[in-house]
mmCIF file of C-alpha atoms in Angstrom:
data_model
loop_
_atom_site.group_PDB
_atom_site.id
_atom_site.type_symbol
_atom_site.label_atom_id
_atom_site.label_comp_id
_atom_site.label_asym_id
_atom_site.label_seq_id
_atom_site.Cartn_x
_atom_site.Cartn_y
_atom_site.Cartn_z
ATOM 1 C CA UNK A 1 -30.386 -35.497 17.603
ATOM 2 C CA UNK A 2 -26.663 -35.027 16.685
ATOM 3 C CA UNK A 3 -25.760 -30.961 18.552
ATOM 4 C CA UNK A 4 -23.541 -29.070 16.486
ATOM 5 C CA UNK A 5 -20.247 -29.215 18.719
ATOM 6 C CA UNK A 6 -20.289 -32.895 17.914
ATOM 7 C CA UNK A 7 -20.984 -32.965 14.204
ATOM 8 C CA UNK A 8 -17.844 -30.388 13.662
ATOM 9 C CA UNK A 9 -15.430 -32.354 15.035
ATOM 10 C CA UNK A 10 -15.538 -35.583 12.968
ATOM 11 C CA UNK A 11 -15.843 -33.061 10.169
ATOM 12 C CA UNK A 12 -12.769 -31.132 11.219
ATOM 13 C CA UNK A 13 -10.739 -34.865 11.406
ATOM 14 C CA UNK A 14 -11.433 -35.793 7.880
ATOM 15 C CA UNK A 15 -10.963 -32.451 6.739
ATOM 16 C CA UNK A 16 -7.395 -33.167 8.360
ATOM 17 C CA UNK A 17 -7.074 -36.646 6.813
ATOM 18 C CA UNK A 18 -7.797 -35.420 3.498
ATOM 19 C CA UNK A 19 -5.130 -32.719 3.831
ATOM 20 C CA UNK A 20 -2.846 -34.954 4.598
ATOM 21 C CA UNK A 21 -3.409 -37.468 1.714
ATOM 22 C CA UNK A 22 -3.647 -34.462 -0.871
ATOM 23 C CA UNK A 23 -0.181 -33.351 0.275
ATOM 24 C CA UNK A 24 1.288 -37.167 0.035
ATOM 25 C CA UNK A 25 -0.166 -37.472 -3.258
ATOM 26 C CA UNK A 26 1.099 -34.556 -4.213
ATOM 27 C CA UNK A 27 4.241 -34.890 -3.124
ATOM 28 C CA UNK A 28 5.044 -37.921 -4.122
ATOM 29 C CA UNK A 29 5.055 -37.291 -8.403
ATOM 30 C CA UNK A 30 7.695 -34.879 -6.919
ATOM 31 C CA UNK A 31 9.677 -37.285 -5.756
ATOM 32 C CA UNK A 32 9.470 -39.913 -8.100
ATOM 33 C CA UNK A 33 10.239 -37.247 -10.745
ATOM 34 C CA UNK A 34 13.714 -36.552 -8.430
ATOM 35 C CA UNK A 35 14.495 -39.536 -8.986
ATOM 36 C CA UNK A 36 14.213 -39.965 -11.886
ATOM 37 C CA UNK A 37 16.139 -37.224 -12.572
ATOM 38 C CA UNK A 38 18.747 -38.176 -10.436
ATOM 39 C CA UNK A 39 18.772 -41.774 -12.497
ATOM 40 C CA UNK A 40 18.868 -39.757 -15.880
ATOM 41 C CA UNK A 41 22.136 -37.449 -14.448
ATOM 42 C CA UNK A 42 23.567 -40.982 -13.507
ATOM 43 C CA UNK A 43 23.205 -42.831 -16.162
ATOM 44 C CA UNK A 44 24.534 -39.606 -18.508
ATOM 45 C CA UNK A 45 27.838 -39.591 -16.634
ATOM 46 C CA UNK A 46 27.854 -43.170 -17.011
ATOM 47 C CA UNK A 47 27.200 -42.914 -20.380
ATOM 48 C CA UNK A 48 29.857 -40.349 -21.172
ATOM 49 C CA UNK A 49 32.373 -42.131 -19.323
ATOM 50 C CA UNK A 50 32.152 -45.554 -20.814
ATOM 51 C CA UNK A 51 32.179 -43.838 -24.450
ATOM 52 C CA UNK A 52 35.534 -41.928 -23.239
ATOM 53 C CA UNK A 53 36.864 -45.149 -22.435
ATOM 54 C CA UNK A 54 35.770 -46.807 -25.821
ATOM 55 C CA UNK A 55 37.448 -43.774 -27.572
ATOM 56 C CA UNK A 56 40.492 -44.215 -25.716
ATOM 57 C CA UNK A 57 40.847 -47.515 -26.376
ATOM 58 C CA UNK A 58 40.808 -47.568 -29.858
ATOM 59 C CA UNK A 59 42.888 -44.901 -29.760
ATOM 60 C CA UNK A 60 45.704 -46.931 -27.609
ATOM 61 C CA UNK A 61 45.033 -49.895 -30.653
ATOM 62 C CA UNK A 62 45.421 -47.525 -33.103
ATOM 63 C CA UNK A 63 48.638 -46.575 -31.433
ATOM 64 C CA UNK A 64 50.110 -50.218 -30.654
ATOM 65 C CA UNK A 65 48.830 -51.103 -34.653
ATOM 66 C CA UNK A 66 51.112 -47.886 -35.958
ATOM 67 C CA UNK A 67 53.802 -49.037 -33.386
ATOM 68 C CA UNK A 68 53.895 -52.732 -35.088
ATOM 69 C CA UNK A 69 53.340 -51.281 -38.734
ATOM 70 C CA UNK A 70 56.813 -49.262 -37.704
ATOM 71 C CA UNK A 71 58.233 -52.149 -36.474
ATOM 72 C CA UNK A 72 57.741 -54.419 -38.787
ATOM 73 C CA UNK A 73 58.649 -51.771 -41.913
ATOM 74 C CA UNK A 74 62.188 -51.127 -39.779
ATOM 75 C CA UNK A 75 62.640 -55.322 -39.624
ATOM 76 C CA UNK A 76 61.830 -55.698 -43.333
ATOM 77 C CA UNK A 77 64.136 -52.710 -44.827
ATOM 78 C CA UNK A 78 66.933 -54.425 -42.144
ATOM 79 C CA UNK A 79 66.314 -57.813 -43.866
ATOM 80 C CA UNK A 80 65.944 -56.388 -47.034
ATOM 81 C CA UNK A 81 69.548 -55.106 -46.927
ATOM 82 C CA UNK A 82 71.357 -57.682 -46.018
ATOM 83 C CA UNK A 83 69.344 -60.113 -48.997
ATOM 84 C CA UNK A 84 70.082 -57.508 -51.279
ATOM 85 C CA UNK A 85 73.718 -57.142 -50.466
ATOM 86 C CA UNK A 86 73.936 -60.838 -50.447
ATOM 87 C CA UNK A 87 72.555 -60.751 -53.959
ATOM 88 C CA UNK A 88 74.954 -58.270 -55.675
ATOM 89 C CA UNK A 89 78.015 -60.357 -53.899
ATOM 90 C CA UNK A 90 76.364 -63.595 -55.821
ATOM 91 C CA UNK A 91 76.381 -61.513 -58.711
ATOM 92 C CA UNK A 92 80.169 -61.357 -58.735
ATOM 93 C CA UNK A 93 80.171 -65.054 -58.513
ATOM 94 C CA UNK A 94 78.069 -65.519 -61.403
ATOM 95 C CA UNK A 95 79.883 -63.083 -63.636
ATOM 96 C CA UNK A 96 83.180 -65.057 -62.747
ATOM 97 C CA UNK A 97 81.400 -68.290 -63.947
ATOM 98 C CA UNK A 98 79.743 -67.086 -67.047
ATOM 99 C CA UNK A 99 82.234 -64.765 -68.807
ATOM 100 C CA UNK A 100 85.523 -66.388 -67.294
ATOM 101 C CA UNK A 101 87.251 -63.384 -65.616
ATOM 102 C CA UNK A 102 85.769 -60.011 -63.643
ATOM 103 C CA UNK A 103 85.590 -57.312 -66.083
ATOM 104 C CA UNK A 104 88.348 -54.168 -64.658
ATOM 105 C CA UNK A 105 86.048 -51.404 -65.171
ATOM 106 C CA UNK A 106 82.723 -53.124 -63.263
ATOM 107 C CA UNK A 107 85.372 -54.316 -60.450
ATOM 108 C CA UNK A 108 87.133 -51.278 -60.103
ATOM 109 C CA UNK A 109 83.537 -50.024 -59.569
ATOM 110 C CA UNK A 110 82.706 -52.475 -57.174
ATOM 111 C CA UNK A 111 85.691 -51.727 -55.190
ATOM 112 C CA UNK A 112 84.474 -48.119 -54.986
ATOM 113 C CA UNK A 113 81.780 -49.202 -53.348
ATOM 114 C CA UNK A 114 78.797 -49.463 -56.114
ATOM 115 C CA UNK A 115 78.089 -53.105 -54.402
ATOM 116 C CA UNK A 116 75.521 -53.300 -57.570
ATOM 117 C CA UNK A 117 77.549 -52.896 -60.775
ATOM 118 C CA UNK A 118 77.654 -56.569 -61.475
ATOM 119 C CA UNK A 119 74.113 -57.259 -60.920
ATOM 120 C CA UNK A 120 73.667 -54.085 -63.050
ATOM 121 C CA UNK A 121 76.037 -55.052 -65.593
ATOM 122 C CA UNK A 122 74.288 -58.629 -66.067
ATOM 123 C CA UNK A 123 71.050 -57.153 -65.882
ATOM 124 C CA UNK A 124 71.382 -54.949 -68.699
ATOM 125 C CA UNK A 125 72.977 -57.382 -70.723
ATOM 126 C CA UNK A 126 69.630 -58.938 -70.723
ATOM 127 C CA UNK A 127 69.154 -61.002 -74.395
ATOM 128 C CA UNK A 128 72.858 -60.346 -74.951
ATOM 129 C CA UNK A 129 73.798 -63.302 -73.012
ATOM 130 C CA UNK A 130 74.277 -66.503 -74.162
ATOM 131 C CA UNK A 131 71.519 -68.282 -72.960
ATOM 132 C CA UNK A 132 71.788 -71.821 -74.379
ATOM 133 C CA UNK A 133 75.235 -71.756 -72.854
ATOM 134 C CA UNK A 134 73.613 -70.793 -69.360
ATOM 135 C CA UNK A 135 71.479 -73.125 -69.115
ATOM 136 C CA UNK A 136 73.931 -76.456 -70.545
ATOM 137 C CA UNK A 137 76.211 -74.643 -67.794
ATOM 138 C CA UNK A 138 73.217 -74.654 -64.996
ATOM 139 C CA UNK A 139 72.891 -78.420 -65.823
ATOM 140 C CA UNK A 140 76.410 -79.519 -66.013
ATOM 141 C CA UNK A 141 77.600 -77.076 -63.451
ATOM 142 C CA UNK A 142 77.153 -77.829 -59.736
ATOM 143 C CA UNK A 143 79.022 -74.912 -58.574
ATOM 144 C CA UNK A 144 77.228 -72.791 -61.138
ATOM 145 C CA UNK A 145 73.872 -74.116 -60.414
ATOM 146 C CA UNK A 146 73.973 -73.525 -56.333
ATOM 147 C CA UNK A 147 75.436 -69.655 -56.872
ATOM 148 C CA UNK A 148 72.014 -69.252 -59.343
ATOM 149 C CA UNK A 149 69.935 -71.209 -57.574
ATOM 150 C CA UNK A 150 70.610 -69.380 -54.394
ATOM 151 C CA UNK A 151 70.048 -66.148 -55.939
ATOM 152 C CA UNK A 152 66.576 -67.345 -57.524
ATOM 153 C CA UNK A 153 66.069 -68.210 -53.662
ATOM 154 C CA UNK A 154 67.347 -64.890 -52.111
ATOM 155 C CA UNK A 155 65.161 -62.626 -54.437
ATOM 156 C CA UNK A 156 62.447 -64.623 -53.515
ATOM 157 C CA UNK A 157 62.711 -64.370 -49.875
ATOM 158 C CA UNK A 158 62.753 -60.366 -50.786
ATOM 159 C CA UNK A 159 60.112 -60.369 -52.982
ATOM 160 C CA UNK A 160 57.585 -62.120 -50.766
ATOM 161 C CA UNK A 161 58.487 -59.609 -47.649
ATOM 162 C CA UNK A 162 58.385 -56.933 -50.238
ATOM 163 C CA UNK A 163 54.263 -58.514 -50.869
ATOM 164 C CA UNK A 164 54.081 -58.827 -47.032
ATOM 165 C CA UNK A 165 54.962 -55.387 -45.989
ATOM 166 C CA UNK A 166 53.551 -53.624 -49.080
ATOM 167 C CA UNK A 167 49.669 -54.118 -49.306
ATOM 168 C CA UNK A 168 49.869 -51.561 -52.657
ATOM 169 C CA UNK A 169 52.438 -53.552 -54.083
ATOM 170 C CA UNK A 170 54.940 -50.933 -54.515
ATOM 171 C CA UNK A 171 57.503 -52.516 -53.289
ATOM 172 C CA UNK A 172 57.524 -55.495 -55.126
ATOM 173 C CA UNK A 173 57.230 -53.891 -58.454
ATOM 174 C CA UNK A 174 59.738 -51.920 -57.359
ATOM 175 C CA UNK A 175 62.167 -55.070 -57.080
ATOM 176 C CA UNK A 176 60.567 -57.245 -59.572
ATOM 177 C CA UNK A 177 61.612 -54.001 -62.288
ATOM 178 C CA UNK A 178 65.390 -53.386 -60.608
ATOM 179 C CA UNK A 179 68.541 -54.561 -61.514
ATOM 180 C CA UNK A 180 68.482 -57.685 -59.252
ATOM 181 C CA UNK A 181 64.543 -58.423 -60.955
ATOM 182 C CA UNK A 182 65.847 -58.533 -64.403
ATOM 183 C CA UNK A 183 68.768 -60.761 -63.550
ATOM 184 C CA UNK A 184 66.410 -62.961 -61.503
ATOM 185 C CA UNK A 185 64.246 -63.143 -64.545
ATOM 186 C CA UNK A 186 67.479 -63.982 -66.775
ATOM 187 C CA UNK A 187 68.483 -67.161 -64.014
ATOM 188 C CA UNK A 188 64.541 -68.290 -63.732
ATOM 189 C CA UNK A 189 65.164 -68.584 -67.710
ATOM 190 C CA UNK A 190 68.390 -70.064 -67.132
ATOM 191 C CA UNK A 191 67.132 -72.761 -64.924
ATOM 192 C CA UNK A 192 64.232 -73.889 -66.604
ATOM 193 C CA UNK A 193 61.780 -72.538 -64.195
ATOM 194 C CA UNK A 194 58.968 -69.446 -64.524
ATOM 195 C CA UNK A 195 59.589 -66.844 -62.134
ATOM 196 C CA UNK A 196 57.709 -66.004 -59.126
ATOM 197 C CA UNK A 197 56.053 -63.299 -59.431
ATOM 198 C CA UNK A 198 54.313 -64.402 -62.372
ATOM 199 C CA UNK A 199 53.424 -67.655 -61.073
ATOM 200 C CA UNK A 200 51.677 -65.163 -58.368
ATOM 201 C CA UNK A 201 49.874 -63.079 -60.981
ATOM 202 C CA UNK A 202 48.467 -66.722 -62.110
ATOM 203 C CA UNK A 203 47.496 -67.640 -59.066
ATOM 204 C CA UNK A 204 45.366 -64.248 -58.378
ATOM 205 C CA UNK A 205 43.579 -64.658 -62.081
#
């Protein structure tokens, strides 16, 4: 027969085991939750920063992309100064060869510095020039035919930077519709050939 000092204490131990095993189990949801928590705080400010860095990134493209756009808008006005300078001086060449002599009142002009009154002058002339004559001249003529052919060449140049540089196509209807454009139009006629910018429109249909 068991007396009841012994029977307590085994009693009294598992009552203490048990204790112990409800408190780990309870406990440890509490911890696992902790960290869990502590991943979920992590990964947010890892989260955060990596989409600041995205954001800034793309922002520094956006800023090297505006840089170039700038850059290469400063290179083509620079380029497209000099071709169209180069293109009025041809156009004092040309008038030379087609009506003989400089008119006084277009080089006195000139000389003030309106570098485009001969291109102007020839431009507007338009279907008032003799165009059979231009273009027996253009064949017969070397001298003739390398002034025109270098200004067919020239406005081209411009016009396709113009079509580079100008995704609206602004600036090349811009040129295609000034002074220089008609008179390119004029030599394209002059030398047999179409001119570029309808070969273009073409090409595109």
């Amino acid at each position: 027969t068991t007396t009841p000092g012994h029977s307590s204490a085994p009693i009294g131990h598992s009552r203490s085991i048990l204790s112990s095993e409800t408190a780990r189990l309870f406990s440890f949801p509490t911890s696992a939750i902790r960290a869990a928590n502590d991943a979920t705080a992590t990964f947010s400010r890892q989260s955060n920063a990596l989409f600041k860095a995205v954001q800034d990134a793309a922002q520094h493209i956006d800023d090297i992309r505006k840089a170039e756009g700038r850059t290469q808008r400063e290179a083509f006005l620079s380029s497209a100064k000099f071709i169209v300078e180069s293109l009025h001086s041809l156009s004092v060449d040309l008038t030379r060869m087609i009506d003989g002599e400089v008119p006084e009142k277009t080089w006195k002009a000139f000389q003030k510095g309106d570098i485009g009154a001969f291109t102007r002058r020839l431009g507007q002339l338009g279907d008032a020039l003799p165009m059979d004559k231009l273009r027996s001249k253009f064949a017969d003529d070397s001298e003739f035919r390398t002034y025109v052919n270098r200004f067919l060449r020239q406005f081209e140049d411009l016009f396709d930077q113009a079509a580079a540089n100008d995704h609206g196509d602004l600036l090349a209807s811009t040129f295609v519709s000034s002074d220089t454009g008609r008179l390119y139009t004029i030599l394209c006629s002059a030398a047999g050939r179409e001119a570029k910018f309808n070969r273009e429109e073409k090409r595109v249909a």
